[in-house]
XYZ file of N, CA, C and O in Angstrom:
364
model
N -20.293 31.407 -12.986
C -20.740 32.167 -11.847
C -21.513 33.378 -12.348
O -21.245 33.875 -13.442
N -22.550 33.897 -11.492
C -23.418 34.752 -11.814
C -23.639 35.819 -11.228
O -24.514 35.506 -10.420
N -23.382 37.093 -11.072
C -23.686 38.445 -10.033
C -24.664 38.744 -10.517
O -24.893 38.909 -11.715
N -25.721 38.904 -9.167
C -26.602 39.852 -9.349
C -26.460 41.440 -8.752
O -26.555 41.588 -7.534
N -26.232 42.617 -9.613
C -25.868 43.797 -9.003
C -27.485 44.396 -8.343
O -28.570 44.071 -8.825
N -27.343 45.090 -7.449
C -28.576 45.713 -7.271
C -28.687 47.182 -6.687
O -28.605 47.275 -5.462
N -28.864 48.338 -7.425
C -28.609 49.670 -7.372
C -29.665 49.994 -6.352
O -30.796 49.511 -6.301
N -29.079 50.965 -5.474
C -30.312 51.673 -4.712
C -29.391 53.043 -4.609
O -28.304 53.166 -4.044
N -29.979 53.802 -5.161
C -29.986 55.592 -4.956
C -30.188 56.118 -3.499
O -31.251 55.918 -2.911
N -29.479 56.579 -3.108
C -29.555 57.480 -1.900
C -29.311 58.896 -1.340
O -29.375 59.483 -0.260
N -28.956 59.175 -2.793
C -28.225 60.634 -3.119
C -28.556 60.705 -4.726
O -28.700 59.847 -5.596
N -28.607 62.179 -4.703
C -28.717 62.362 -6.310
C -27.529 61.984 -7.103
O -27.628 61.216 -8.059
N -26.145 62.627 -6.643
C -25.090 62.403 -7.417
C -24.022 61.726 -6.156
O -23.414 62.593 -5.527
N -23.823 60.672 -5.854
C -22.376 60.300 -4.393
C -21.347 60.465 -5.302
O -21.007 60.241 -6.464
N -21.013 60.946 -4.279
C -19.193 61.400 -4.518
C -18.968 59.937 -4.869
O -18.611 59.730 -6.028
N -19.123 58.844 -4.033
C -18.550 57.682 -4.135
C -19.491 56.781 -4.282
O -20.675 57.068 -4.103
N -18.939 55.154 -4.748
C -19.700 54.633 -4.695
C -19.797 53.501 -3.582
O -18.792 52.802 -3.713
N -20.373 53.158 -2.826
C -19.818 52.235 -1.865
C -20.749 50.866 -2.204
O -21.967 51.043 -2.229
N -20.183 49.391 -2.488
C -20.680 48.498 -2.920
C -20.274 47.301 -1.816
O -19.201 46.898 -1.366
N -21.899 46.883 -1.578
C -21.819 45.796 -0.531
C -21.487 44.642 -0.863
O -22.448 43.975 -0.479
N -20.641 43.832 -1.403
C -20.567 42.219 -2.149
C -20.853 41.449 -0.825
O -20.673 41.811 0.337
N -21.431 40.098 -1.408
C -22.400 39.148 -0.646
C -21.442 37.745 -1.338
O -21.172 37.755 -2.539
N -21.070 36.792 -0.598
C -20.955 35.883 -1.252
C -22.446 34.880 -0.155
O -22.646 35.319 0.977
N -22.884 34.257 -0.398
C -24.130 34.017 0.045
C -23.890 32.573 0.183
O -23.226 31.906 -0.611
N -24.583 32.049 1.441
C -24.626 30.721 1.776
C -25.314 30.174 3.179
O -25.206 31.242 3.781
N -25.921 29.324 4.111
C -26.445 29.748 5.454
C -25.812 29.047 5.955
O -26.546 28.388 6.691
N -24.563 28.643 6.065
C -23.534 28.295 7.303
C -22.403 29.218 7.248
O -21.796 29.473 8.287
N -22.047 29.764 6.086
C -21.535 31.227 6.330
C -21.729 32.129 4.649
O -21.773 31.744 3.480
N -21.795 33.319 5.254
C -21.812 34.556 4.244
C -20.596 35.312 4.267
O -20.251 36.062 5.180
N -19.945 35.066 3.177
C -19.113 36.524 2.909
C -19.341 37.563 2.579
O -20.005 37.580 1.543
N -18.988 38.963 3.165
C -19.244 39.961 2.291
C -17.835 40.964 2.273
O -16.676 40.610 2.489
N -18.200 41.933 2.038
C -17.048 42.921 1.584
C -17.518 44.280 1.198
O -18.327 44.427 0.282
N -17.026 45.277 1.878
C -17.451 46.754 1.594
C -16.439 47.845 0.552
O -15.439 48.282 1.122
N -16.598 48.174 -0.529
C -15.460 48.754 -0.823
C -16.196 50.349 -1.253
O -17.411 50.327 -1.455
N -15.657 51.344 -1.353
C -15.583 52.330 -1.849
C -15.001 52.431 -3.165
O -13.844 52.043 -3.326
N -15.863 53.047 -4.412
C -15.183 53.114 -5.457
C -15.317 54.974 -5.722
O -16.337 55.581 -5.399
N -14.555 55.405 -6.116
C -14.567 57.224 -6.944
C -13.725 56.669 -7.953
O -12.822 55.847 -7.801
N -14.244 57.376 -9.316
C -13.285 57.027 -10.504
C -13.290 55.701 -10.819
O -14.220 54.938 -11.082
N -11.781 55.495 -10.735
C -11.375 54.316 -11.600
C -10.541 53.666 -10.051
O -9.810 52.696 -10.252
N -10.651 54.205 -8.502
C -10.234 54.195 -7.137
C -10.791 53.500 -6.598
O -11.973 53.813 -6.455
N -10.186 51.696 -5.753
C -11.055 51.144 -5.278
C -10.227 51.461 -3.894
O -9.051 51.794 -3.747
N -11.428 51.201 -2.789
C -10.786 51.289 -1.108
C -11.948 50.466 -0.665
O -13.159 50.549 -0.870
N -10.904 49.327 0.267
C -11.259 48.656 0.872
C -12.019 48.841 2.303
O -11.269 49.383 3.116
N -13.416 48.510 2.869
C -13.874 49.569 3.968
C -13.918 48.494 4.865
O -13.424 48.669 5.979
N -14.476 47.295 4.550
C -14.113 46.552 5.706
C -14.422 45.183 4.710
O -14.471 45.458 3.511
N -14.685 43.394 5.161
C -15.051 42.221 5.133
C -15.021 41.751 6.137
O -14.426 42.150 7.138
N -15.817 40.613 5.969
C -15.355 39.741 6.979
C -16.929 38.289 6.675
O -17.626 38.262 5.660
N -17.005 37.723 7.366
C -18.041 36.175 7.300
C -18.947 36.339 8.513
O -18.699 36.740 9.650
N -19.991 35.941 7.981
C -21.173 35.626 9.157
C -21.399 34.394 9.324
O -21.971 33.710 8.475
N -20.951 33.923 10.513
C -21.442 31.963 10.241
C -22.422 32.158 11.269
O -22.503 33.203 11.915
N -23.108 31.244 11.416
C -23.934 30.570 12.167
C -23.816 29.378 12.613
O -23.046 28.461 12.326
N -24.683 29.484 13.367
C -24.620 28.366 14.439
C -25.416 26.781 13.953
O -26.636 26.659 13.841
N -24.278 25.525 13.682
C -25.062 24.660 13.310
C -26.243 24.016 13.777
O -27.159 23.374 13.264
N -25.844 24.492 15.200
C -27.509 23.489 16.333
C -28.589 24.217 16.294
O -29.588 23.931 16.955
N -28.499 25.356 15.424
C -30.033 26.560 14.830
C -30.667 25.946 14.140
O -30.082 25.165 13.390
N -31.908 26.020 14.105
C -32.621 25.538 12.755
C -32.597 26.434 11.519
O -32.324 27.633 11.576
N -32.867 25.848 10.517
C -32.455 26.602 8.584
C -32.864 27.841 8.901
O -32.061 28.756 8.716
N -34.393 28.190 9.529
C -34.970 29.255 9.435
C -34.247 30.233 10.813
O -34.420 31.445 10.687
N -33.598 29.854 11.871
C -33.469 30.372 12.876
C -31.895 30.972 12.028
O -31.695 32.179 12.158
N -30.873 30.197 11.234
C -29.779 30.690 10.723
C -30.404 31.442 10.051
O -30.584 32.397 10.807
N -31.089 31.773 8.678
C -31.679 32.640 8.353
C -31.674 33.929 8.761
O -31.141 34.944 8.313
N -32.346 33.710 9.670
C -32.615 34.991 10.690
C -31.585 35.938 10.831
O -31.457 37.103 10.453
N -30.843 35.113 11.502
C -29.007 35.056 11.928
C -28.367 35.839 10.771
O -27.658 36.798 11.074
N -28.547 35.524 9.456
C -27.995 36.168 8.763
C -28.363 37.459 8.178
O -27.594 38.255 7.639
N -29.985 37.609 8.393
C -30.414 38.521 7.908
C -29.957 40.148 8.743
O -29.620 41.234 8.271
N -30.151 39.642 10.219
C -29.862 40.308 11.408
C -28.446 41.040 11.018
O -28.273 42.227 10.740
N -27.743 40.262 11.065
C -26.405 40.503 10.468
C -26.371 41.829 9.274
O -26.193 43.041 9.402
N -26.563 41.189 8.410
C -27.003 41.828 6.999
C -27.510 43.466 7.517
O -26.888 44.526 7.452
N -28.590 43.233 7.928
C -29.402 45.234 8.559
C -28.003 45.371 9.599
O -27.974 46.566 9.894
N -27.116 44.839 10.116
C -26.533 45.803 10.957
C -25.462 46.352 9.847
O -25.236 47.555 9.715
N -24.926 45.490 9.182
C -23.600 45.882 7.925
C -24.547 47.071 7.568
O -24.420 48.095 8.239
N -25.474 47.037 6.589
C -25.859 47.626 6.262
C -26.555 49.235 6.760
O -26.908 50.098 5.955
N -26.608 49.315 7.757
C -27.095 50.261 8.713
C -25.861 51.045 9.069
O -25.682 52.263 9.073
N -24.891 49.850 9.426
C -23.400 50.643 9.509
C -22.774 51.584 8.214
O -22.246 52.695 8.174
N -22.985 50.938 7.565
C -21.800 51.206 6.425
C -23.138 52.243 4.912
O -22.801 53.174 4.181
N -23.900 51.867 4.952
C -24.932 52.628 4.041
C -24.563 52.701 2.683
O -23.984 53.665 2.183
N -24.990 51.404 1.932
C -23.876 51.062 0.936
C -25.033 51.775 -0.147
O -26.132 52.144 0.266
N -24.548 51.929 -1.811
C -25.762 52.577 -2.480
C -25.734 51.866 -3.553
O -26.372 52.251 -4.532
N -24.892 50.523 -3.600
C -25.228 49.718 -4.592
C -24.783 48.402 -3.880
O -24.196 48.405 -2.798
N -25.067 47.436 -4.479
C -25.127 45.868 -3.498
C -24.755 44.945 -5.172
O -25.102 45.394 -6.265
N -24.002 43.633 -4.974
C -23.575 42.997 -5.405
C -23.583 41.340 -4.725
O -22.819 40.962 -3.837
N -24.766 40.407 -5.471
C -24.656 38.829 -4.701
C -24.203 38.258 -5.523
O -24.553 38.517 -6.674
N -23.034 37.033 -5.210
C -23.159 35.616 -6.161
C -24.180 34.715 -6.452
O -25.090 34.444 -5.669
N -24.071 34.347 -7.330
C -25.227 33.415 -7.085
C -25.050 32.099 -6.629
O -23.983 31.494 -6.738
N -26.160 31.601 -6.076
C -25.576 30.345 -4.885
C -25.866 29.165 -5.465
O -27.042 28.954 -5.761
N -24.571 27.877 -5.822
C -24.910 26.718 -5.985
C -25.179 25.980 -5.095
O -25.704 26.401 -4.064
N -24.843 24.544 -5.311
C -24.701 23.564 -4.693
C -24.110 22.627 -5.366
O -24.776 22.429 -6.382
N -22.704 21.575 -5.303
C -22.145 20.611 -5.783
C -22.430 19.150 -5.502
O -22.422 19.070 -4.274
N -22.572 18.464 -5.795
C -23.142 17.028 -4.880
C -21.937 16.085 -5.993
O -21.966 15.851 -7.201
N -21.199 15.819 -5.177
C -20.095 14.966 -5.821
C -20.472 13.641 -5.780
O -20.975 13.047 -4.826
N -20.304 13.376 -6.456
C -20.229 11.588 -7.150
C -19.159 10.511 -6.793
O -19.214 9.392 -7.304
């Protein structure tokens, strides 16, 4: 498995750090908000974005992105964290 971290500055020095994790996928997304100070983690919120299967790829898309600017708008994270996304095709 692979994280991609991705820093964005919003302050010269934050007291804290607040990190958005993504588990990424378009029938559902996990994410997770935590607050870190120090060596102090706090949990701020999670939860999944699914979508709707009778959407089309690009209309879930959307769906998730929508999603995504409101977390984000809410919570004003200053560093971000994705998995990276497979796919398994069993045999």
């Amino acid at each position: 498995m692979q994280l991609f971290i991705i820093m964005v500055s919003t302050q010269k020095k934050p007291k804290a750090t607040r990190i958005l994790g993504i588990d990424p996928g378009f029938g559902r997304v996990g994410f997770g908000i935590i607050d870190c100070v120090g060596d102090r983690y706090t949990l701020v919120e999670y939860g999944c974005i699914e979508t709707d299967t009778k959407r089309t790829f690009v209309e879930r898309l959307v769906d998730i992105s929508d999603e995504l600017i409101k977390i984000i708008r809410t919570h004003k994270p200053n560093c971000a964290a994705v998995e990276e996304l497979f796919f398994y095709k069993n045999v």
